[in-house]
Every structure is written in structure tokens, then in C-alpha cells.
Short mmCIF file of C-alpha atoms and ligand atoms in Angstrom, two decimals:
data_model
loop_
_atom_site.label_atom_id
_atom_site.label_comp_id
_atom_site.label_asym_id
_atom_site.label_seq_id
_atom_site.Cartn_x
_atom_site.Cartn_y
_atom_site.Cartn_z
CA MET L 1 0.11 0.01 0.07
CA GLU L 2 1.09 3.56 -0.66
CA ARG L 3 2.07 5.47 2.42
CA LYS L 4 0.36 8.36 3.43
CA VAL L 5 2.36 11.30 3.10
CA ARG L 6 2.97 13.23 6.22
CA VAL L 7 5.60 15.73 6.47
CA ARG L 8 6.48 17.81 9.43
CA PHE L 9 8.36 21.48 9.77
CA ALA L 10 9.78 20.93 13.31
CA PRO L 11 11.66 24.31 14.39
CA SER L 12 12.97 25.14 17.79
CA PRO L 13 11.80 27.95 19.15
CA THR L 14 15.42 29.60 19.88
CA GLY L 15 14.88 32.76 17.98
CA PRO L 16 13.48 34.16 14.84
CA LEU L 17 13.10 31.59 11.97
CA HIS L 18 15.98 32.06 9.48
CA ILE L 19 14.93 32.24 5.75
CA GLY L 20 16.62 28.93 5.35
CA GLY L 21 14.49 27.69 7.90
CA VAL L 22 11.35 29.12 5.96
CA ARG L 23 12.81 27.31 2.73
CA THR L 24 12.50 24.14 4.67
CA ALA L 25 9.20 24.89 5.68
CA LEU L 26 8.22 25.77 2.13
CA TYR L 27 9.65 22.74 0.22
CA ASN L 28 7.70 20.54 2.73
CA TYR L 29 4.58 22.22 2.24
CA LEU L 30 5.00 22.14 -1.64
CA PHE L 31 5.91 18.34 -1.43
CA ALA L 32 2.83 17.45 0.71
CA LYS L 33 0.36 19.59 -0.98
CA GLN L 34 1.31 18.22 -4.27
CA LEU L 35 0.77 14.68 -3.25
CA GLY L 36 -2.42 15.47 -1.14
CA GLY L 37 -0.33 15.01 2.06
CA THR L 38 -0.51 16.40 5.39
CA MET L 39 1.60 19.50 6.54
CA ILE L 40 2.22 19.35 10.46
CA LEU L 41 4.14 22.13 12.39
CA ARG L 42 5.80 20.52 15.53
CA ILE L 43 7.70 22.79 17.95
CA GLU L 44 10.83 21.14 19.29
CA ASP L 45 11.57 22.58 22.44
CA THR L 46 13.45 20.19 24.49
CA ASP L 47 16.49 22.29 24.90
CA GLN L 48 14.97 24.66 27.99
CA GLY L 49 18.41 26.46 27.98
CA ARG L 50 17.73 27.80 24.45
CA PHE L 51 14.10 28.49 24.72
CA VAL L 52 13.39 32.31 23.64
CA PRO L 53 10.04 33.75 24.45
CA GLY L 54 7.99 34.85 21.35
CA ALA L 55 9.67 32.63 19.03
CA GLU L 56 7.18 30.29 18.78
CA GLU L 57 4.49 33.01 17.80
CA TYR L 58 7.00 34.65 15.60
CA ILE L 59 7.29 31.26 13.61
CA ILE L 60 3.44 31.05 13.31
CA ASP L 61 2.97 34.47 12.29
CA SER L 62 5.63 34.68 9.64
CA LEU L 63 4.74 31.58 7.83
CA THR L 64 1.11 32.55 7.84
CA TRP L 65 2.30 35.72 6.38
CA LEU L 66 3.74 33.85 3.63
CA GLY L 67 0.98 31.35 2.97
CA ILE L 68 2.48 28.25 4.25
CA LYS L 69 -0.41 26.41 5.98
CA PHE L 70 -0.59 23.59 8.30
CA ASP L 71 -3.08 20.83 8.58
CA GLU L 72 -1.83 19.91 11.88
CA GLY L 73 0.19 21.62 14.63
CA VAL L 74 0.73 23.48 17.63
CA HIS L 75 -1.51 26.36 16.53
CA VAL L 76 -4.24 24.42 14.78
CA GLY L 77 -4.39 20.88 16.82
CA GLY L 78 -4.92 17.73 15.08
CA PRO L 79 -5.07 13.68 16.15
CA TYR L 80 -1.56 13.52 16.76
CA GLY L 81 -1.31 16.11 19.29
CA PRO L 82 0.15 17.65 21.35
CA TYR L 83 2.40 19.21 18.80
CA ARG L 84 4.98 21.19 21.31
CA GLN L 85 7.51 18.55 22.45
CA SER L 86 7.41 19.99 26.11
CA ASP L 87 3.79 18.96 26.38
CA ARG L 88 5.08 15.59 25.25
CA LYS L 89 7.48 15.35 28.00
CA PRO L 90 5.73 12.35 29.99
CA LEU L 91 6.03 10.46 26.70
CA TYR L 92 9.78 9.97 26.06
CA ARG L 93 11.16 8.42 29.26
CA GLN L 94 9.59 5.18 28.26
CA TYR L 95 11.34 5.16 24.95
CA ALA L 96 14.80 5.61 26.43
CA ASP L 97 13.95 2.83 29.12
CA GLN L 98 12.99 0.75 26.25
CA LEU L 99 16.34 1.12 24.72
CA ILE L 100 18.23 0.59 27.77
CA ALA L 101 16.25 -2.71 28.55
CA ASN L 102 17.22 -4.01 24.92
CA GLY L 103 20.71 -3.08 25.53
CA TRP L 104 20.69 -0.20 22.91
CA ALA L 105 21.27 2.62 25.56
CA TYR L 106 22.98 3.01 29.04
CA TYR L 107 23.01 5.02 32.11
CA ALA L 108 26.18 7.44 32.21
CA PHE L 109 26.92 8.81 35.58
CA ASP L 110 29.93 11.06 34.73
CA THR L 111 29.71 14.53 36.09
CA PRO L 112 30.51 17.39 33.76
CA GLU L 113 33.51 18.42 35.65
CA SER L 114 34.94 14.65 35.23
CA LEU L 115 34.18 14.89 31.61
CA ASP L 116 35.76 18.10 31.20
CA GLU L 117 38.99 16.85 32.80
CA ILE L 118 39.30 13.86 30.39
CA ARG L 119 38.61 16.12 27.63
CA LYS L 120 41.61 18.18 28.65
CA SER L 121 44.01 15.32 29.12
CA PHE L 122 43.09 14.26 25.80
CA GLU L 123 43.62 17.57 24.48
CA ALA L 124 47.08 17.67 26.20
CA GLU L 125 47.86 14.58 23.67
CA LYS L 126 46.71 16.43 20.87
CA LYS L 127 43.68 14.14 20.73
CA ALA L 128 40.02 14.81 20.81
CA PHE L 129 37.75 13.14 22.95
CA GLN L 130 34.55 11.47 22.19
CA TYR L 131 32.37 9.36 24.41
CA ASP L 132 31.93 6.43 22.32
CA VAL L 133 32.97 2.95 21.65
CA THR L 134 36.89 3.52 22.24
CA THR L 135 36.26 5.60 25.50
CA ARG L 136 32.86 4.21 27.10
CA LEU L 137 34.57 1.30 28.87
CA SER L 138 36.90 3.43 30.81
CA LEU L 139 34.09 5.77 31.88
CA ARG L 140 31.39 5.87 34.77
CA ASN L 141 28.24 4.11 33.28
CA SER L 142 26.03 1.30 33.35
CA LEU L 143 28.20 -0.61 31.00
CA THR L 144 31.07 -0.39 33.59
CA LEU L 145 29.70 -0.43 37.11
CA SER L 146 28.00 -3.33 38.54
CA GLN L 147 24.13 -3.53 38.76
CA GLU L 148 24.18 -3.09 42.25
CA GLU L 149 26.58 0.21 41.93
CA VAL L 150 24.09 1.48 39.24
CA ASN L 151 21.04 0.65 41.58
CA GLN L 152 22.60 2.55 44.33
CA LEU L 153 23.28 5.85 42.15
CA LEU L 154 19.83 5.67 40.92
CA ALA L 155 18.37 5.11 44.22
CA GLU L 156 20.29 8.08 45.58
CA ASN L 157 19.12 10.34 42.60
CA HIS L 158 22.60 10.62 41.47
CA PRO L 159 22.46 12.93 38.18
CA TYR L 160 22.90 10.78 34.95
CA VAL L 161 22.01 11.08 31.45
CA ILE L 162 21.12 8.16 29.15
CA ARG L 163 23.25 7.63 26.22
CA PHE L 164 22.89 5.68 23.04
CA LYS L 165 25.21 2.67 22.67
CA MET L 166 26.52 2.96 19.09
CA PRO L 167 27.55 -0.18 17.53
CA GLU L 168 31.18 -0.83 17.17
CA ASP L 169 31.26 -2.03 13.60
CA GLU L 170 28.39 -1.39 11.37
CA ASP L 171 28.11 0.58 8.15
CA ILE L 172 25.09 2.75 8.70
CA ILE L 173 23.30 3.53 5.23
CA VAL L 174 21.35 6.84 4.92
CA ASN L 175 19.24 6.77 1.62
CA ASP L 176 19.01 10.39 0.96
CA HIS L 177 16.65 11.62 -2.06
CA ILE L 178 19.15 14.62 -2.60
CA ARG L 179 22.28 13.16 -1.69
CA GLY L 180 21.92 9.67 -2.42
CA ARG L 181 23.07 6.87 -0.79
CA VAL L 182 25.42 7.77 2.29
CA VAL L 183 27.48 5.38 4.12
CA VAL L 184 28.94 6.20 7.47
CA HIS L 185 30.72 3.61 9.68
CA SER L 186 29.40 3.61 13.15
CA LYS L 187 32.80 3.63 14.95
CA LEU L 188 33.20 7.24 13.89
CA LEU L 189 30.20 8.22 15.89
CA ASP L 190 29.66 8.99 19.42
CA ASP L 191 27.29 7.77 22.06
CA LYS L 192 24.92 11.00 21.95
CA VAL L 193 22.90 11.69 24.93
CA LEU L 194 19.09 10.74 24.35
CA PHE L 195 17.60 11.88 27.78
CA LYS L 196 19.22 14.53 29.95
CA SER L 197 19.59 14.93 33.48
CA ASP L 198 16.83 17.58 33.51
CA GLY L 199 14.25 14.75 32.76
CA MET L 200 14.06 16.06 29.16
CA PRO L 201 14.75 14.07 26.05
CA THR L 202 17.52 15.45 23.86
CA TYR L 203 16.52 16.53 20.03
CA HIS L 204 17.66 13.15 18.70
CA LEU L 205 15.30 11.01 21.05
CA ALA L 206 12.39 13.10 20.92
CA ASN L 207 12.59 13.80 17.20
CA ILE L 208 12.85 10.15 16.33
CA VAL L 209 9.83 9.03 18.72
CA ASP L 210 7.65 11.77 17.43
CA ASP L 211 8.38 11.40 13.86
CA HIS L 212 7.42 7.63 14.75
CA LEU L 213 4.19 8.43 16.55
CA MET L 214 3.34 11.19 14.10
CA GLU L 215 3.63 8.73 11.06
CA ILE L 216 5.98 11.08 9.30
CA SER L 217 6.47 9.56 5.88
CA HIS L 218 9.29 12.14 4.80
CA VAL L 219 11.99 14.35 6.61
CA ILE L 220 12.78 17.18 4.56
CA ARG L 221 15.36 19.15 6.36
CA GLY L 222 18.45 21.39 6.33
CA GLU L 223 21.83 19.66 5.29
CA GLU L 224 22.98 20.51 8.85
CA TRP L 225 21.28 17.72 9.99
CA LEU L 226 22.62 15.38 7.71
CA PRO L 227 25.54 14.36 10.14
CA SER L 228 22.68 13.28 12.83
CA ALA L 229 21.02 11.31 9.96
CA PRO L 230 22.89 8.00 10.73
CA LEU L 231 22.46 8.16 14.52
CA HIS L 232 18.73 8.52 13.72
CA VAL L 233 18.80 5.64 11.37
CA MET L 234 20.20 3.46 14.15
CA LEU L 235 17.67 4.62 16.57
CA TYR L 236 14.79 3.52 13.97
CA LYS L 237 16.46 0.20 13.94
CA ALA L 238 17.03 0.00 17.71
CA PHE L 239 13.36 0.73 18.35
CA GLY L 240 12.47 -1.71 15.66
CA TRP L 241 10.48 0.71 13.47
CA GLU L 242 12.78 0.58 10.62
CA ALA L 243 9.81 -0.88 8.33
CA THR L 244 8.38 2.86 8.62
CA MET L 245 11.45 4.89 8.88
CA PRO L 246 10.60 8.16 7.12
CA GLU L 247 12.32 8.88 3.77
CA PHE L 248 15.08 11.60 3.98
CA ALA L 249 16.03 14.66 1.93
CA HIS L 250 18.41 16.89 3.12
CA LEU L 251 18.26 20.49 1.56
CA PRO L 252 21.25 22.18 0.40
CA LEU L 253 22.82 25.13 2.48
CA LEU L 254 21.55 28.78 1.88
CA LEU L 255 24.96 30.48 1.31
CA LYS L 256 26.17 34.12 1.67
CA PRO L 257 25.90 36.26 -1.81
CA ASP L 258 29.75 35.80 -2.52
CA GLY L 259 29.20 31.73 -1.91
CA ASN L 260 31.63 31.93 0.91
CA GLY L 261 30.04 29.93 3.97
CA LYS L 262 26.67 29.70 5.22
CA LEU L 263 24.21 32.78 5.15
CA SER L 264 24.17 33.66 8.99
CA LYS L 265 21.93 35.75 11.27
CA ARG L 266 24.55 38.38 11.25
CA ASP L 267 24.75 38.53 7.57
CA GLY L 268 21.68 39.99 6.53
CA ASP L 269 21.75 43.76 7.98
CA ARG L 270 25.59 43.71 7.09
CA LEU L 271 25.04 42.80 3.49
CA GLY L 272 21.62 44.86 3.15
CA PHE L 273 18.92 42.28 2.92
CA PRO L 274 16.93 40.63 5.68
CA VAL L 275 17.66 37.00 6.52
CA PHE L 276 14.36 36.76 8.46
CA PRO L 277 10.88 36.73 7.00
CA THR L 278 9.59 39.30 9.36
CA GLN L 279 10.93 41.63 11.63
CA TRP L 280 12.34 40.46 15.00
CA GLN L 281 13.20 42.11 18.15
CA ASP L 282 15.49 40.43 20.54
CA PRO L 283 13.56 40.03 23.93
CA LYS L 284 16.79 40.48 25.93
CA THR L 285 18.76 43.05 24.29
CA GLY L 286 16.00 44.75 22.36
CA GLU L 287 18.15 44.51 19.24
CA ILE L 288 16.13 44.56 15.90
CA SER L 289 16.81 42.55 13.03
CA SER L 290 14.97 43.38 9.77
CA GLY L 291 12.46 41.39 8.22
CA TYR L 292 11.35 41.01 4.42
CA ARG L 293 7.70 41.91 5.25
CA GLU L 294 8.86 45.25 7.30
CA SER L 295 11.28 45.79 4.19
CA GLY L 296 8.39 45.83 1.56
CA TYR L 297 8.58 42.45 -0.22
CA PHE L 298 5.39 40.93 -1.02
CA PRO L 299 5.06 37.46 0.50
CA GLU L 300 4.65 36.05 -3.05
CA ALA L 301 7.75 37.25 -3.84
CA VAL L 302 9.42 35.68 -0.94
CA ILE L 303 8.14 32.58 -1.73
CA ASN L 304 9.25 32.70 -5.31
CA ILE L 305 12.66 33.91 -4.36
CA LEU L 306 13.10 30.79 -1.75
CA ALA L 307 11.55 28.35 -4.03
CA PHE L 308 14.71 29.34 -6.50
CA LEU L 309 17.21 28.86 -3.67
CA GLY L 310 18.03 25.30 -4.06
CA TRP L 311 15.59 24.15 -6.74
CA ASN L 312 14.59 24.83 -10.24
CA PRO L 313 11.82 23.89 -12.63
CA GLY L 314 13.93 22.76 -15.57
CA THR L 315 12.21 25.38 -17.71
CA THR L 316 12.70 28.99 -18.12
CA GLN L 317 9.78 30.00 -16.22
CA GLU L 318 10.60 32.42 -13.17
CA MET L 319 7.33 33.73 -11.99
CA PHE L 320 5.41 30.86 -9.93
CA THR L 321 2.34 31.42 -7.66
CA MET L 322 1.93 28.95 -4.82
CA GLU L 323 -0.20 26.98 -6.79
CA GLU L 324 2.12 26.62 -9.58
CA LEU L 325 4.84 25.63 -7.40
CA ILE L 326 2.58 22.88 -5.75
CA LYS L 327 2.37 21.55 -9.28
CA ALA L 328 5.89 22.12 -10.44
CA PHE L 329 8.01 21.18 -7.19
CA SER L 330 9.89 17.86 -7.20
CA ILE L 331 12.61 16.84 -4.97
CA GLU L 332 14.61 15.56 -7.76
CA ARG L 333 15.21 18.92 -9.03
CA ILE L 334 16.73 20.22 -5.79
CA SER L 335 20.40 20.74 -6.21
CA LYS L 336 23.23 19.12 -4.14
CA SER L 337 25.40 22.22 -4.04
CA GLY L 338 24.72 25.44 -1.84
CA ALA L 339 22.54 27.86 -2.89
CA LYS L 340 23.65 31.57 -3.05
CA PHE L 341 21.60 34.27 -2.08
CA ASP L 342 21.19 36.63 -4.73
CA LEU L 343 19.93 40.38 -3.74
CA GLU L 344 19.38 41.82 -7.35
CA LYS L 345 17.45 38.72 -8.15
CA ALA L 346 15.36 38.91 -4.90
CA LYS L 347 14.60 42.68 -5.70
CA TRP L 348 13.86 41.71 -9.37
CA PHE L 349 11.21 39.05 -8.12
CA ASN L 350 9.60 41.73 -5.94
CA GLN L 351 9.60 44.31 -8.87
CA GLN L 352 7.72 41.75 -10.86
CA TYR L 353 5.29 41.29 -8.21
CA LEU L 354 4.73 45.04 -7.74
CA ARG L 355 3.97 45.60 -11.39
CA GLN L 356 1.27 42.66 -11.35
CA HIS L 357 -0.44 45.37 -9.01
CA ASN L 358 -3.08 48.04 -10.38
CA GLY L 359 -2.96 51.67 -9.70
CA GLU L 360 -5.64 51.02 -7.18
CA GLU L 361 -4.20 48.30 -5.34
CA LEU L 362 -0.79 50.22 -4.91
CA ALA L 363 -2.67 53.34 -4.07
CA LYS L 364 -4.15 51.33 -1.13
CA LEU L 365 -0.89 50.36 0.09
CA PHE L 366 0.67 53.99 -0.30
CA MET L 367 -2.06 55.84 1.29
CA PRO L 368 -1.10 55.23 4.70
CA VAL L 369 2.16 56.78 3.98
CA LEU L 370 0.52 59.89 2.59
CA ILE L 371 -2.14 59.89 5.45
CA GLU L 372 1.18 59.90 7.84
CA LYS L 373 2.66 62.90 5.90
CA GLY L 374 -0.48 64.84 6.21
CA ILE L 375 -1.17 64.76 2.55
CA ASN L 376 -4.53 64.71 1.52
CA ILE L 377 -5.58 63.19 -2.06
CA THR L 378 -8.41 61.10 -3.58
CA SER L 379 -7.82 57.12 -4.06
CA ASP L 380 -8.83 57.83 -7.64
CA LYS L 381 -6.06 59.99 -8.18
CA LEU L 382 -3.39 58.40 -6.32
CA ALA L 383 -4.23 55.17 -8.42
CA VAL L 384 -3.40 57.20 -11.62
CA ILE L 385 -0.07 58.46 -9.98
CA CYS L 386 0.85 54.84 -8.71
CA ASP L 387 0.13 53.36 -12.48
CA LEU L 388 2.22 56.20 -14.05
CA VAL L 389 5.48 55.34 -11.98
CA LYS L 390 5.01 51.83 -10.87
CA GLU L 391 7.40 50.48 -13.75
CA ARG L 392 10.03 52.66 -12.06
CA ILE L 393 10.15 50.97 -8.67
CA SER L 394 10.59 47.61 -6.98
CA PHE L 395 9.07 48.34 -3.70
CA VAL L 396 6.09 50.29 -2.57
CA LYS L 397 8.27 52.08 -0.19
CA GLU L 398 9.91 53.66 -3.27
CA LEU L 399 6.80 55.48 -4.17
CA TRP L 400 7.36 58.39 -2.32
CA GLU L 401 10.56 59.19 -3.82
CA GLN L 402 9.27 58.75 -7.30
CA THR L 403 5.93 60.78 -6.64
CA TYR L 404 6.82 63.23 -3.86
CA PHE L 405 6.42 66.42 -6.43
CA PHE L 406 2.96 65.28 -7.14
CA PHE L 407 1.78 66.54 -3.66
CA ASN L 408 4.39 69.16 -2.77
CA ALA L 409 6.23 72.04 -4.60
CA PRO L 410 9.93 71.99 -4.71
CA GLU L 411 11.76 72.92 -1.65
CA SER L 412 14.97 73.26 -3.82
CA TYR L 413 16.35 72.33 -7.30
CA ASP L 414 19.06 70.13 -8.51
CA GLU L 415 22.16 71.87 -9.02
CA GLN L 416 23.51 69.88 -11.49
CA VAL L 417 20.52 70.70 -13.85
CA VAL L 418 20.40 74.29 -13.00
CA LYS L 419 24.16 74.53 -13.84
CA LYS L 420 23.60 72.58 -17.27
CA ARG L 421 20.54 74.28 -18.30
CA TRP L 422 19.38 77.40 -16.71
CA LYS L 423 20.56 80.07 -18.89
CA GLU L 424 20.17 83.99 -19.02
CA ASP L 425 16.96 84.14 -20.63
CA THR L 426 15.33 81.08 -18.96
CA ALA L 427 13.42 82.88 -16.70
CA ALA L 428 11.97 85.27 -19.36
CA HIS L 429 10.75 82.20 -21.36
CA LEU L 430 9.21 80.28 -18.29
CA ASP L 431 7.48 83.50 -17.63
CA SER L 432 5.91 83.36 -21.04
CA ILE L 433 5.13 79.56 -20.65
CA SER L 434 3.34 80.36 -17.53
CA ALA L 435 1.26 82.89 -19.36
CA ILE L 436 0.46 80.64 -21.97
CA LEU L 437 -0.70 78.14 -19.47
CA GLU L 438 -2.83 80.81 -17.76
CA ALA L 439 -4.50 81.52 -20.95
CA VAL L 440 -5.73 77.92 -21.67
CA GLU L 441 -9.06 77.88 -20.40
CA PRO L 442 -10.59 75.46 -19.79
CA PHE L 443 -7.35 73.84 -18.73
CA GLU L 444 -6.54 70.97 -21.40
CA THR L 445 -3.33 69.41 -21.01
CA THR L 446 -3.22 68.58 -24.79
CA ILE L 447 -4.00 72.03 -25.83
CA ALA L 448 -1.31 73.46 -23.00
CA HIS L 449 1.12 70.92 -24.29
CA ASP L 450 1.06 72.13 -28.31
CA LYS L 451 0.93 75.64 -27.25
CA VAL L 452 4.06 75.64 -25.22
CA ILE L 453 5.63 73.60 -28.12
CA ALA L 454 4.57 76.13 -30.61
CA TYR L 455 6.04 78.83 -28.47
CA ILE L 456 9.33 76.99 -28.19
CA GLN L 457 9.62 76.40 -32.02
CA GLU L 458 8.41 80.01 -32.93
CA ASN L 459 11.31 81.31 -30.86
CA THR L 460 13.52 78.59 -31.95
CA LEU L 461 14.56 77.94 -28.64
CA ASN L 462 16.35 74.62 -27.62
CA MET L 463 13.54 72.18 -27.07
CA GLY L 464 15.32 69.98 -24.54
CA GLN L 465 17.02 72.98 -22.54
CA ILE L 466 13.39 74.63 -22.03
CA MET L 467 11.53 71.62 -21.23
CA ASN L 468 14.21 70.67 -18.66
CA CYS L 469 14.14 73.85 -17.06
CA LEU L 470 10.25 73.60 -17.12
CA ARG L 471 10.68 70.11 -15.46
CA LEU L 472 13.12 71.64 -12.99
CA VAL L 473 10.55 74.08 -11.49
CA ILE L 474 7.64 71.84 -11.51
CA VAL L 475 9.47 68.85 -10.14
CA GLY L 476 12.72 70.41 -8.45
CA ALA L 477 14.79 67.65 -10.40
CA GLY L 478 15.31 66.09 -13.63
CA ILE L 479 13.04 63.41 -12.83
CA GLY L 480 9.48 61.84 -13.29
CA PRO L 481 7.01 60.69 -15.75
CA ASP L 482 5.92 62.87 -18.69
CA LEU L 483 5.99 66.57 -17.79
CA PHE L 484 2.39 67.52 -19.06
CA THR L 485 0.97 64.51 -17.38
CA ILE L 486 2.50 65.92 -14.17
CA ILE L 487 1.10 69.38 -14.88
CA SER L 488 -2.52 68.02 -15.62
CA LEU L 489 -2.36 66.19 -12.18
CA ILE L 490 -1.19 68.93 -9.89
CA GLY L 491 -3.51 71.46 -12.08
CA LYS L 492 -2.83 74.58 -13.97
CA GLU L 493 -2.80 77.08 -10.75
CA GLU L 494 -0.33 74.75 -8.88
CA ALA L 495 1.96 74.38 -12.18
CA ILE L 496 1.89 78.30 -12.52
CA LYS L 497 2.76 78.91 -8.94
CA ARG L 498 5.46 76.43 -9.34
CA ILE L 499 7.17 78.06 -12.30
CA LYS L 500 6.73 81.52 -10.30
CA LYS L 501 8.43 80.09 -7.57
CA GLY L 502 11.29 78.61 -9.66
CA ILE L 503 11.70 81.90 -11.43
CA ASN L 504 12.11 83.58 -7.96
CA GLU L 505 14.48 81.11 -6.32
CA ILE L 506 16.56 79.88 -9.20
CA LYS L 507 19.68 82.03 -9.27
CA ILE L 508 22.80 81.90 -11.70
N1 LIG O 601 14.37 21.08 15.87
C1 LIG O 601 15.32 20.78 14.38
C2 LIG O 601 15.55 22.34 13.83
O1 LIG O 601 15.38 22.84 14.69
C3 LIG O 601 14.58 19.95 13.73
C4 LIG O 601 15.49 19.09 12.57
C5 LIG O 601 14.58 18.09 11.86
O2 LIG O 601 13.84 18.50 10.98
O3 LIG O 601 14.85 16.88 12.17
O4 LIG O 601 15.80 22.22 12.82
#
């Protein structure tokens, strides 16, 4: 029988979710939805020391913003709950005990201090210490102590951890959908702690137990977990769950733009782009890290950007909606090598999505900015303005710099333009042009335009020079869309006022 597809995104709430994590969630989502499977959000918070308040809410909020939806999870419930590992705490101990009973795990009573000393003595001999098959028989654990001693230590509540007893001589095979067949020899691996002295399971134990109990069919996660995969495979074997072990796919790393190393939390603000989906404020230090949402990216653009960081459709199509991604996605087309973040490409995606918005939609997004600045304008007029400039921008926040002159007369004039274009007789000509505009009644932009052109031609003036100076007094700089369209939108009176102001203020 075909196995039901059930995948999980299993972040640890140790801070904001890195975009690499978001990509993992996205790929899980695309994979599940394509196959009619179930997408689960499980919070892995067994490491109490690294718990950060607000991180779980952050994860849910940012994935919701991006449109990555869950069928089961900590925030939506479901038949396999609870979905937060700290709420599942009572469940794990029996599994650790089962491994001890079957000889797959043992109690280790070594104190952190004694392990530190041993580590140092190893270092003194230029060796690295590992709690493993070569050292475990000289350490303080239930493999070396007698049953009575062990019982006594347990009765005395002596702190202990439970460690996995890695087999001495076994080739462990991880069949990975992306990396292929990975073989690791067991003697290279250490005896990982499965259960801690604080009564909590470690990530490894909780992760395997939960994947099993939640009937996870595929584990799709970042490459940083590949080194743990052999242990996980051994755990499935130790529990006797090999037949239902999930299939693995370890996703390539997200790299810095220059390809030199993993894209880290610190890179974003340093390199000028966010590494988090939404803004995050560190609850301890108050430090703010920027997010895609607050930086003005559309969620659809972020999804498209992340989809292409490690995957490609094998065609030239670049723009994909979520629905299209669900159809096109395939694990076979995920690359093995790390994916370099490309800021220009990210901006390009946002620009493409911005262009898909009509003037009305952009006006809605832009209006709050204008209200904040105390500018009064109708939505209809703002929609026309947005349509005029939308090809020039990649972000809604760039609308202001492309449109401010529609709302305010210039406060200053671009000196470069003044120097290059303003001549002795410019003021006089602009004065005549203002009189021409004044005389057009009712004011029709095309008529005004034709009359100004005719004036320039009749006086055999330099068209570029005069038009640039007219733009200079209306806009304040040599930028903006068609000048007569600007004039029609600000209106005759305002245009004349600006011409007069310019004539008064520009001196050469
Ligand atoms: N809790 C792990 C993390 O934070 C999950 C790794 C996995 O998917 O197995 O990434």
C-alpha cells in the first residue's frame, strides 16, 4: 500500500526563523500539497536553555504571512497532538527505558567536571575526546559499573544521562533523496545523549519518537542535520521501527551572496538584505533585525525567491504562484550544492510582483504613507499616479521618492540641472510659458502642451533646454514621468505657482 504522505516542519523556538528554515517549511509544504499529504508544525523545545520567548509566535506569524499553511500543528491541533515537545514530556522516558532494556542505551553518571578533565587530558595529547566505543568502557556508566552500583546511584538520585550505545562495527546507510546513498561507519560516531539529567529528552530521541508516533513519511530538512541522520537511522533500528522509517531529503545550504559560507543571522543587515521573514526584536537585548515583510517585500515574492534557492523547474519560467509551485515542485530537481543568495534577483522578483498590482491596489498600500505625512488626496487620483510610476520601482516604499512632487512644490532645485540647463533668458521664457498656461481655459493638457511646443518652436529655442527647465521648476529635479501628465495632475494653478516660485528662487 502506498504510504500516506505526512511531513513536518519542526523548528526549535530559539529565536527568529532564518529564511533557510522558511525554505525548509516551504519545500515540505510544496511536497505535501502536491501529493495530497499532510503538513505538520511541531515545536521542538526540549532544550530549555535555548528557549526564547516569542519565538514560537514569530514562527507561526511569519509562515502565516507567507501563506504556508498547516493541517496539523501546535496552533491548529490535530489527531497526533500535542505538537509541542515540552507538552509531550511524559511520553519520552519510556522510550529511553526501552532502549536501555534492549541493550541499545545505558546510564552515564559522569559529571560534567569529570568529562571536562578527561577532555583536557586528551587535548594535552593532541587528541579529541569523544564518548564512544573507544572510551565508554573507561568511563562511569552502567556498562562499567555493577548492577548494584547502578541501582544505588539511581536510588540516591545521582544525576545521570542516558546515552545511545552506538554499535562497534556497522556500516550505517542513509538513503537520501538529494545526497544519494550516504554510508557512515558506526565507529566514527559518538554515543549521543538521548535523555538529559533535567528529565527532558534530547532533540535526537524526541525527534525520532515523534516522527514515528506522528507517522511522518518524509523528513525534509536542512543539510546541517545530515550528520545526525546515521544516528537517527540507528535509532529506528534500535526501536524496531525500520519498516516505517521516514524517507530523508537533506536540503542544500543557503550561502552568502559570494558563496563563502553559510548565510548567517548576522549577514543580513551587514549585506543589506533581511535573513528573517519578518522583523524580529530580541526580547533580551531589544536589538531589531530586519524582515522581508517590513522591508516591503510581497509574500508572493519571498516565496518565489526561496523556491528558487536550491530548486529549479527545469524550464525558463521564473514567476510561480504558490499553486504553480505545488504543481511544478519535485525533490529530484533540488540541487546538491549550496544556493547563493542573490539580492538583485530578490529585488527583481519583488519588482515583478509589484507590477502585477494595478494602480488602485498600489494606492491602497501607499495611502497610509501619505496620510502619515498629512497629505490629502483621493484614492482615484493616487491610483493614476501609482500607475504612472510603478514601472520605475521595485518596492512600495520607493513610491514616495518617485511621486513626492505630485504632492509638494519643490523646496530646492537640483544643482546639476540648474548648472547645465538654466540660461540668462530662461526665467523670461518660463514666464511666457506660465502666461500661455494661464490662457488655456478650460485647462486641457494637450492644448497646453501644443501651445508650449509652438512657443518654443516659434522662438527657435532649444527644446531640451526649455523643457528641462520647465521640469526643474515643477519637479525640482530632472526626474519623473511625462511632464505634461504631471502638470495635468497637479493642475494649472499649482503649475503656474511652481513656475513663478522657480523663477524667483533659481539664481545663476
Ligand atoms: N528542531 C530541529 C531544527 O530546529 C529539527 C530538525 C529536523 O527537522 O529533524 O531544525
